[in-house]
Amino acid sequence: MGSEQLGVDVVVVGDGVLGRSIAYALATADGRPEVVLCGRTGPAASPAAGAMLGVLGEVTGATLAKPHSVLRLEMAVEAAGRWPSWREGVRLWAAAAATDGDGYGTGTFMLLNAVSARLDEKAFAAVRAAGDRYGLPVEDVEPGDVPGYRPLDNDRALRALYLPDEGFLDARRWLTTLDAALNALPNVTRTGDGRLSATAAGYNLHSVEGVVTAPVAVVAAGAWTTQVLAALDPGPHVMPVLSVAGTALTASAPAPLPAVLRTPNRAYACGLHTVPQADGTWYVGASAAPAMTPGAAATAGGLRSLLDSALGQLHHGLATSAVHRIHHGNRPIGLDGHPLLGPTTRPGLWVATGTHREGLHTSPLIAQELADAVLNARPSRWLAPWRPDRAPLTDWTAEEATREAADHHHALTAESRMRPPLTGSWPEALQHAYQHRLSEVYAAMPAGYVLPPDLAPLGYEHREAIAAVARSHLQRLPAQATAAQRYQP
């Protein structure tokens, strides 16, 4: 591109799985618009993902009771239906590059093991209920028959479910496949890290390659989205995006693994899991540490917790497996725990982020719906609930969120094998202590904002900071906006 100025139809800022998928959906749409995709280096979520294409696997005891969680579950169901044709299309464009396999497969075994809490039992019941609601198969299996599963005896599963339709793939191979498809498209240009600025006619992207102008910009910068938007002058009012740092690793296989092994979502995380990779290794994940800003590297504590859990609960043969790679990424999450998808108040400026653990799985749906909305001004019912400039959505009262967060914290003590004295009512006392501490956190939040349980750990270390961010967002909302929005079916 050189140092000259280039005019295109759309600039996409952020080259994680959402940014790449959106660029692909735009570039392959009718009319073949000219697209520039701007990327940056950093510990983003996509290169560190597993990746489980989970639908039922992500269901918890609270999912079917919370309307916005139901909407996200329905998005996951819809995305699962789009993956086969989406994958086929991307791979056709990538075929000229002779890319390696992407590790795609189906099948997930969900384990209810001994180092768990009542939270896991509720999730098992909810998974079956969700399967019945959406016509997805859920099968009971004997834990001893689960392939690739060899836990320590005192960690072994009490029950197991098989979810035959749950997909998975190798995230790094899939990103490579997307890259090959984008490189094959003549109307896509890639640039390195750049700075987005607003003009009277649209947007400029400044990078070392030159300046790109476009009437439309899509910001899909993951956990860095708030920073990108803050650099615009004037900047749009968009819900803040926070980070949930995650640590995982790839290790040599202690046994053949034909399907995903996982526990339910618990302890604020996506459950302990291992995903078979395209080269035969095991991906083992993942920790979850909410943060105000993206973290740069994995922590020793996160690795210790992950390894201890995996060796005990999944396969103790991992103790002698070679560690091939340590993964660290920052999952983007909206201030209210939900994604930010759609147009902003600035003409031509769109946002796609905040998907937390669901970005890779829902990427075909989000990319196709957003591209259609951008190019054809066609509203999407899938994107409509997640406007980036909204007031905080909440299906939780502060009391409900406090109890849910305390349950997750209690599950964390069970998974870490905490052994309280065998006198008195210690389990109940611990639960009450968690609830008391969390009630103080929730009481410190501004009126109109309920900290989602996924972000409750932020309250311990950054109570004043998260409250200030929420207060600032609420104060900047238009006068006609309500302080909190609830879904109305």
mmCIF file with all atom_site columns, N, CA, C and O in Angstrom, residues 155-189:
data_model
loop_
_atom_site.group_PDB
_atom_site.id
_atom_site.type_symbol
_atom_site.label_atom_id
_atom_site.label_alt_id
_atom_site.label_comp_id
_atom_site.label_asym_id
_atom_site.label_entity_id
_atom_site.label_seq_id
_atom_site.pdbx_PDB_ins_code
_atom_site.Cartn_x
_atom_site.Cartn_y
_atom_site.Cartn_z
_atom_site.occupancy
_atom_site.B_iso_or_equiv
_atom_site.pdbx_formal_charge
_atom_site.auth_seq_id
_atom_site.auth_comp_id
_atom_site.auth_asym_id
_atom_site.auth_atom_id
_atom_site.pdbx_PDB_model_num
ATOM 1   N N  . ASP A 1 155 ? -10.794 -37.937 42.565 1.00 0.00 ? 155 ASP A N  1
ATOM 2   C CA . ASP A 1 155 ? -11.352 -36.865 41.742 1.00 0.00 ? 155 ASP A CA 1
ATOM 3   C C  . ASP A 1 155 ? -12.324 -37.399 40.686 1.00 0.00 ? 155 ASP A C  1
ATOM 4   O O  . ASP A 1 155 ? -12.856 -36.626 39.886 1.00 0.00 ? 155 ASP A O  1
ATOM 5   N N  . ARG A 1 156 ? -12.542 -38.689 40.647 1.00 0.00 ? 156 ARG A N  1
ATOM 6   C CA . ARG A 1 156 ? -13.260 -39.303 39.531 1.00 0.00 ? 156 ARG A CA 1
ATOM 7   C C  . ARG A 1 156 ? -14.697 -38.788 39.430 1.00 0.00 ? 156 ARG A C  1
ATOM 8   O O  . ARG A 1 156 ? -15.295 -38.340 40.409 1.00 0.00 ? 156 ARG A O  1
ATOM 9   N N  . ALA A 1 157 ? -15.233 -38.892 38.237 1.00 0.00 ? 157 ALA A N  1
ATOM 10  C CA . ALA A 1 157 ? -16.580 -38.409 37.961 1.00 0.00 ? 157 ALA A CA 1
ATOM 11  C C  . ALA A 1 157 ? -17.627 -39.291 38.622 1.00 0.00 ? 157 ALA A C  1
ATOM 12  O O  . ALA A 1 157 ? -17.523 -40.518 38.627 1.00 0.00 ? 157 ALA A O  1
ATOM 13  N N  . LEU A 1 158 ? -18.644 -38.644 39.148 1.00 0.00 ? 158 LEU A N  1
ATOM 14  C CA . LEU A 1 158 ? -19.795 -39.346 39.707 1.00 0.00 ? 158 LEU A CA 1
ATOM 15  C C  . LEU A 1 158 ? -20.839 -39.622 38.630 1.00 0.00 ? 158 LEU A C  1
ATOM 16  O O  . LEU A 1 158 ? -21.552 -40.620 38.684 1.00 0.00 ? 158 LEU A O  1
ATOM 17  N N  . ARG A 1 159 ? -20.923 -38.714 37.665 1.00 0.00 ? 159 ARG A N  1
ATOM 18  C CA . ARG A 1 159 ? -21.847 -38.838 36.534 1.00 0.00 ? 159 ARG A CA 1
ATOM 19  C C  . ARG A 1 159 ? -21.162 -38.257 35.308 1.00 0.00 ? 159 ARG A C  1
ATOM 20  O O  . ARG A 1 159 ? -20.201 -37.484 35.408 1.00 0.00 ? 159 ARG A O  1
ATOM 21  N N  . ALA A 1 160 ? -21.683 -38.613 34.133 1.00 0.00 ? 160 ALA A N  1
ATOM 22  C CA . ALA A 1 160 ? -21.165 -38.045 32.886 1.00 0.00 ? 160 ALA A CA 1
ATOM 23  C C  . ALA A 1 160 ? -22.283 -37.970 31.860 1.00 0.00 ? 160 ALA A C  1
ATOM 24  O O  . ALA A 1 160 ? -23.187 -38.820 31.833 1.00 0.00 ? 160 ALA A O  1
ATOM 25  N N  . LEU A 1 161 ? -22.225 -36.923 31.044 1.00 0.00 ? 161 LEU A N  1
ATOM 26  C CA . LEU A 1 161 ? -23.146 -36.742 29.926 1.00 0.00 ? 161 LEU A CA 1
ATOM 27  C C  . LEU A 1 161 ? -22.344 -36.712 28.634 1.00 0.00 ? 161 LEU A C  1
ATOM 28  O O  . LEU A 1 161 ? -21.194 -36.255 28.606 1.00 0.00 ? 161 LEU A O  1
ATOM 29  N N  . TYR A 1 162 ? -22.960 -37.184 27.562 1.00 0.00 ? 162 TYR A N  1
ATOM 30  C CA . TYR A 1 162 ? -22.354 -37.074 26.236 1.00 0.00 ? 162 TYR A CA 1
ATOM 31  C C  . TYR A 1 162 ? -23.229 -36.169 25.387 1.00 0.00 ? 162 TYR A C  1
ATOM 32  O O  . TYR A 1 162 ? -24.446 -36.369 25.282 1.00 0.00 ? 162 TYR A O  1
ATOM 33  N N  . LEU A 1 163 ? -22.599 -35.148 24.798 1.00 0.00 ? 163 LEU A N  1
ATOM 34  C CA . LEU A 1 163 ? -23.282 -34.182 23.936 1.00 0.00 ? 163 LEU A CA 1
ATOM 35  C C  . LEU A 1 163 ? -22.737 -34.378 22.525 1.00 0.00 ? 163 LEU A C  1
ATOM 36  O O  . LEU A 1 163 ? -21.734 -33.770 22.135 1.00 0.00 ? 163 LEU A O  1
ATOM 37  N N  . PRO A 1 164 ? -23.363 -35.239 21.725 1.00 0.00 ? 164 PRO A N  1
ATOM 38  C CA . PRO A 1 164 ? -22.763 -35.649 20.448 1.00 0.00 ? 164 PRO A CA 1
ATOM 39  C C  . PRO A 1 164 ? -22.690 -34.543 19.410 1.00 0.00 ? 164 PRO A C  1
ATOM 40  O O  . PRO A 1 164 ? -21.857 -34.620 18.496 1.00 0.00 ? 164 PRO A O  1
ATOM 41  N N  . ASP A 1 165 ? -23.534 -33.523 19.504 1.00 0.00 ? 165 ASP A N  1
ATOM 42  C CA . ASP A 1 165 ? -23.554 -32.483 18.473 1.00 0.00 ? 165 ASP A CA 1
ATOM 43  C C  . ASP A 1 165 ? -22.638 -31.298 18.774 1.00 0.00 ? 165 ASP A C  1
ATOM 44  O O  . ASP A 1 165 ? -22.504 -30.397 17.939 1.00 0.00 ? 165 ASP A O  1
ATOM 45  N N  . GLU A 1 166 ? -22.012 -31.252 19.953 1.00 0.00 ? 166 GLU A N  1
ATOM 46  C CA . GLU A 1 166 ? -21.124 -30.133 20.291 1.00 0.00 ? 166 GLU A CA 1
ATOM 47  C C  . GLU A 1 166 ? -19.857 -30.206 19.442 1.00 0.00 ? 166 GLU A C  1
ATOM 48  O O  . GLU A 1 166 ? -19.176 -31.230 19.418 1.00 0.00 ? 166 GLU A O  1
ATOM 49  N N  . GLY A 1 167 ? -19.524 -29.112 18.791 1.00 0.00 ? 167 GLY A N  1
ATOM 50  C CA . GLY A 1 167 ? -18.350 -29.092 17.939 1.00 0.00 ? 167 GLY A CA 1
ATOM 51  C C  . GLY A 1 167 ? -17.105 -28.587 18.645 1.00 0.00 ? 167 GLY A C  1
ATOM 52  O O  . GLY A 1 167 ? -17.154 -28.060 19.751 1.00 0.00 ? 167 GLY A O  1
ATOM 53  N N  . PHE A 1 168 ? -15.964 -28.759 17.995 1.00 0.00 ? 168 PHE A N  1
ATOM 54  C CA . PHE A 1 168 ? -14.701 -28.213 18.482 1.00 0.00 ? 168 PHE A CA 1
ATOM 55  C C  . PHE A 1 168 ? -13.753 -28.109 17.302 1.00 0.00 ? 168 PHE A C  1
ATOM 56  O O  . PHE A 1 168 ? -13.946 -28.727 16.245 1.00 0.00 ? 168 PHE A O  1
ATOM 57  N N  . LEU A 1 169 ? -12.736 -27.283 17.429 1.00 0.00 ? 169 LEU A N  1
ATOM 58  C CA . LEU A 1 169 ? -11.668 -27.213 16.435 1.00 0.00 ? 169 LEU A CA 1
ATOM 59  C C  . LEU A 1 169 ? -10.415 -26.654 17.086 1.00 0.00 ? 169 LEU A C  1
ATOM 60  O O  . LEU A 1 169 ? -10.404 -26.302 18.263 1.00 0.00 ? 169 LEU A O  1
ATOM 61  N N  . ASP A 1 170 ? -9.356  -26.589 16.307 1.00 0.00 ? 170 ASP A N  1
ATOM 62  C CA . ASP A 1 170 ? -8.086  -26.032 16.745 1.00 0.00 ? 170 ASP A CA 1
ATOM 63  C C  . ASP A 1 170 ? -8.101  -24.551 16.390 1.00 0.00 ? 170 ASP A C  1
ATOM 64  O O  . ASP A 1 170 ? -8.068  -24.180 15.217 1.00 0.00 ? 170 ASP A O  1
ATOM 65  N N  . ALA A 1 171 ? -8.171  -23.681 17.393 1.00 0.00 ? 171 ALA A N  1
ATOM 66  C CA . ALA A 1 171 ? -8.345  -22.249 17.144 1.00 0.00 ? 171 ALA A CA 1
ATOM 67  C C  . ALA A 1 171 ? -7.208  -21.662 16.326 1.00 0.00 ? 171 ALA A C  1
ATOM 68  O O  . ALA A 1 171 ? -7.434  -20.833 15.435 1.00 0.00 ? 171 ALA A O  1
ATOM 69  N N  . ARG A 1 172 ? -5.976  -22.071 16.601 1.00 0.00 ? 172 ARG A N  1
ATOM 70  C CA . ARG A 1 172 ? -4.853  -21.506 15.866 1.00 0.00 ? 172 ARG A CA 1
ATOM 71  C C  . ARG A 1 172 ? -4.868  -21.944 14.403 1.00 0.00 ? 172 ARG A C  1
ATOM 72  O O  . ARG A 1 172 ? -4.584  -21.144 13.505 1.00 0.00 ? 172 ARG A O  1
ATOM 73  N N  . ARG A 1 173 ? -5.262  -23.187 14.135 1.00 0.00 ? 173 ARG A N  1
ATOM 74  C CA . ARG A 1 173 ? -5.391  -23.631 12.745 1.00 0.00 ? 173 ARG A CA 1
ATOM 75  C C  . ARG A 1 173 ? -6.550  -22.897 12.057 1.00 0.00 ? 173 ARG A C  1
ATOM 76  O O  . ARG A 1 173 ? -6.462  -22.576 10.872 1.00 0.00 ? 173 ARG A O  1
ATOM 77  N N  . TRP A 1 174 ? -7.632  -22.642 12.803 1.00 0.00 ? 174 TRP A N  1
ATOM 78  C CA . TRP A 1 174 ? -8.758  -21.947 12.187 1.00 0.00 ? 174 TRP A CA 1
ATOM 79  C C  . TRP A 1 174 ? -8.391  -20.510 11.840 1.00 0.00 ? 174 TRP A C  1
ATOM 80  O O  . TRP A 1 174 ? -8.773  -20.000 10.769 1.00 0.00 ? 174 TRP A O  1
ATOM 81  N N  . LEU A 1 175 ? -7.624  -19.839 12.687 1.00 0.00 ? 175 LEU A N  1
ATOM 82  C CA . LEU A 1 175 ? -7.168  -18.484 12.375 1.00 0.00 ? 175 LEU A CA 1
ATOM 83  C C  . LEU A 1 175 ? -6.273  -18.489 11.139 1.00 0.00 ? 175 LEU A C  1
ATOM 84  O O  . LEU A 1 175 ? -6.348  -17.584 10.297 1.00 0.00 ? 175 LEU A O  1
ATOM 85  N N  . THR A 1 176 ? -5.447  -19.506 11.022 1.00 0.00 ? 176 THR A N  1
ATOM 86  C CA . THR A 1 176 ? -4.604  -19.634 9.825  1.00 0.00 ? 176 THR A CA 1
ATOM 87  C C  . THR A 1 176 ? -5.455  -19.838 8.578  1.00 0.00 ? 176 THR A C  1
ATOM 88  O O  . THR A 1 176 ? -5.170  -19.287 7.505  1.00 0.00 ? 176 THR A O  1
ATOM 89  N N  . THR A 1 177 ? -6.522  -20.632 8.704  1.00 0.00 ? 177 THR A N  1
ATOM 90  C CA . THR A 1 177 ? -7.422  -20.850 7.578  1.00 0.00 ? 177 THR A CA 1
ATOM 91  C C  . THR A 1 177 ? -8.129  -19.559 7.182  1.00 0.00 ? 177 THR A C  1
ATOM 92  O O  . THR A 1 177 ? -8.255  -19.233 5.992  1.00 0.00 ? 177 THR A O  1
ATOM 93  N N  . LEU A 1 178 ? -8.595  -18.811 8.167  1.00 0.00 ? 178 LEU A N  1
ATOM 94  C CA . LEU A 1 178 ? -9.204  -17.509 7.874  1.00 0.00 ? 178 LEU A CA 1
ATOM 95  C C  . LEU A 1 178 ? -8.208  -16.587 7.184  1.00 0.00 ? 178 LEU A C  1
ATOM 96  O O  . LEU A 1 178 ? -8.559  -15.870 6.226  1.00 0.00 ? 178 LEU A O  1
ATOM 97  N N  . ASP A 1 179 ? -6.971  -16.592 7.646  1.00 0.00 ? 179 ASP A N  1
ATOM 98  C CA . ASP A 1 179 ? -5.943  -15.758 7.012  1.00 0.00 ? 179 ASP A CA 1
ATOM 99  C C  . ASP A 1 179 ? -5.753  -16.140 5.544  1.00 0.00 ? 179 ASP A C  1
ATOM 100 O O  . ASP A 1 179 ? -5.634  -15.267 4.670  1.00 0.00 ? 179 ASP A O  1
ATOM 101 N N  . ALA A 1 180 ? -5.722  -17.431 5.278  1.00 0.00 ? 180 ALA A N  1
ATOM 102 C CA . ALA A 1 180 ? -5.542  -17.876 3.894  1.00 0.00 ? 180 ALA A CA 1
ATOM 103 C C  . ALA A 1 180 ? -6.704  -17.429 3.023  1.00 0.00 ? 180 ALA A C  1
ATOM 104 O O  . ALA A 1 180 ? -6.512  -17.022 1.865  1.00 0.00 ? 180 ALA A O  1
ATOM 105 N N  . ALA A 1 181 ? -7.913  -17.498 3.557  1.00 0.00 ? 181 ALA A N  1
ATOM 106 C CA . ALA A 1 181 ? -9.081  -17.046 2.797  1.00 0.00 ? 181 ALA A CA 1
ATOM 107 C C  . ALA A 1 181 ? -9.014  -15.545 2.546  1.00 0.00 ? 181 ALA A C  1
ATOM 108 O O  . ALA A 1 181 ? -9.289  -15.072 1.431  1.00 0.00 ? 181 ALA A O  1
ATOM 109 N N  . LEU A 1 182 ? -8.656  -14.774 3.565  1.00 0.00 ? 182 LEU A N  1
ATOM 110 C CA . LEU A 1 182 ? -8.564  -13.323 3.402  1.00 0.00 ? 182 LEU A CA 1
ATOM 111 C C  . LEU A 1 182 ? -7.463  -12.952 2.407  1.00 0.00 ? 182 LEU A C  1
ATOM 112 O O  . LEU A 1 182 ? -7.622  -12.028 1.598  1.00 0.00 ? 182 LEU A O  1
ATOM 113 N N  . ASN A 1 183 ? -6.352  -13.669 2.461  1.00 0.00 ? 183 ASN A N  1
ATOM 114 C CA . ASN A 1 183 ? -5.262  -13.387 1.520  1.00 0.00 ? 183 ASN A CA 1
ATOM 115 C C  . ASN A 1 183 ? -5.652  -13.714 0.083  1.00 0.00 ? 183 ASN A C  1
ATOM 116 O O  . ASN A 1 183 ? -5.127  -13.117 -0.868 1.00 0.00 ? 183 ASN A O  1
ATOM 117 N N  . ALA A 1 184 ? -6.583  -14.667 -0.085 1.00 0.00 ? 184 ALA A N  1
ATOM 118 C CA . ALA A 1 184 ? -7.017  -15.043 -1.434 1.00 0.00 ? 184 ALA A CA 1
ATOM 119 C C  . ALA A 1 184 ? -8.041  -14.072 -2.008 1.00 0.00 ? 184 ALA A C  1
ATOM 120 O O  . ALA A 1 184 ? -8.265  -14.071 -3.226 1.00 0.00 ? 184 ALA A O  1
ATOM 121 N N  . LEU A 1 185 ? -8.666  -13.272 -1.160 1.00 0.00 ? 185 LEU A N  1
ATOM 122 C CA . LEU A 1 185 ? -9.687  -12.333 -1.629 1.00 0.00 ? 185 LEU A CA 1
ATOM 123 C C  . LEU A 1 185 ? -9.012  -11.060 -2.154 1.00 0.00 ? 185 LEU A C  1
ATOM 124 O O  . LEU A 1 185 ? -8.310  -10.378 -1.407 1.00 0.00 ? 185 LEU A O  1
ATOM 125 N N  . PRO A 1 186 ? -9.224  -10.714 -3.418 1.00 0.00 ? 186 PRO A N  1
ATOM 126 C CA . PRO A 1 186 ? -8.520  -9.559  -3.988 1.00 0.00 ? 186 PRO A CA 1
ATOM 127 C C  . PRO A 1 186 ? -8.989  -8.216  -3.434 1.00 0.00 ? 186 PRO A C  1
ATOM 128 O O  . PRO A 1 186 ? -8.293  -7.213  -3.604 1.00 0.00 ? 186 PRO A O  1
ATOM 129 N N  . ASN A 1 187 ? -10.132 -8.180  -2.770 1.00 0.00 ? 187 ASN A N  1
ATOM 130 C CA . ASN A 1 187 ? -10.668 -6.918  -2.261 1.00 0.00 ? 187 ASN A CA 1
ATOM 131 C C  . ASN A 1 187 ? -10.431 -6.735  -0.763 1.00 0.00 ? 187 ASN A C  1
ATOM 132 O O  . ASN A 1 187 ? -11.089 -5.919  -0.111 1.00 0.00 ? 187 ASN A O  1
ATOM 133 N N  . VAL A 1 188 ? -9.481  -7.510  -0.214 1.00 0.00 ? 188 VAL A N  1
ATOM 134 C CA . VAL A 1 188 ? -9.099  -7.359  1.193  1.00 0.00 ? 188 VAL A CA 1
ATOM 135 C C  . VAL A 1 188 ? -7.641  -6.952  1.278  1.00 0.00 ? 188 VAL A C  1
ATOM 136 O O  . VAL A 1 188 ? -6.780  -7.565  0.642  1.00 0.00 ? 188 VAL A O  1
ATOM 137 N N  . THR A 1 189 ? -7.368  -5.922  2.084  1.00 0.00 ? 189 THR A N  1
ATOM 138 C CA . THR A 1 189 ? -6.001  -5.476  2.350  1.00 0.00 ? 189 THR A CA 1
ATOM 139 C C  . THR A 1 189 ? -5.744  -5.581  3.840  1.00 0.00 ? 189 THR A C  1
ATOM 140 O O  . THR A 1 189 ? -6.575  -5.150  4.649  1.00 0.00 ? 189 THR A O  1
#
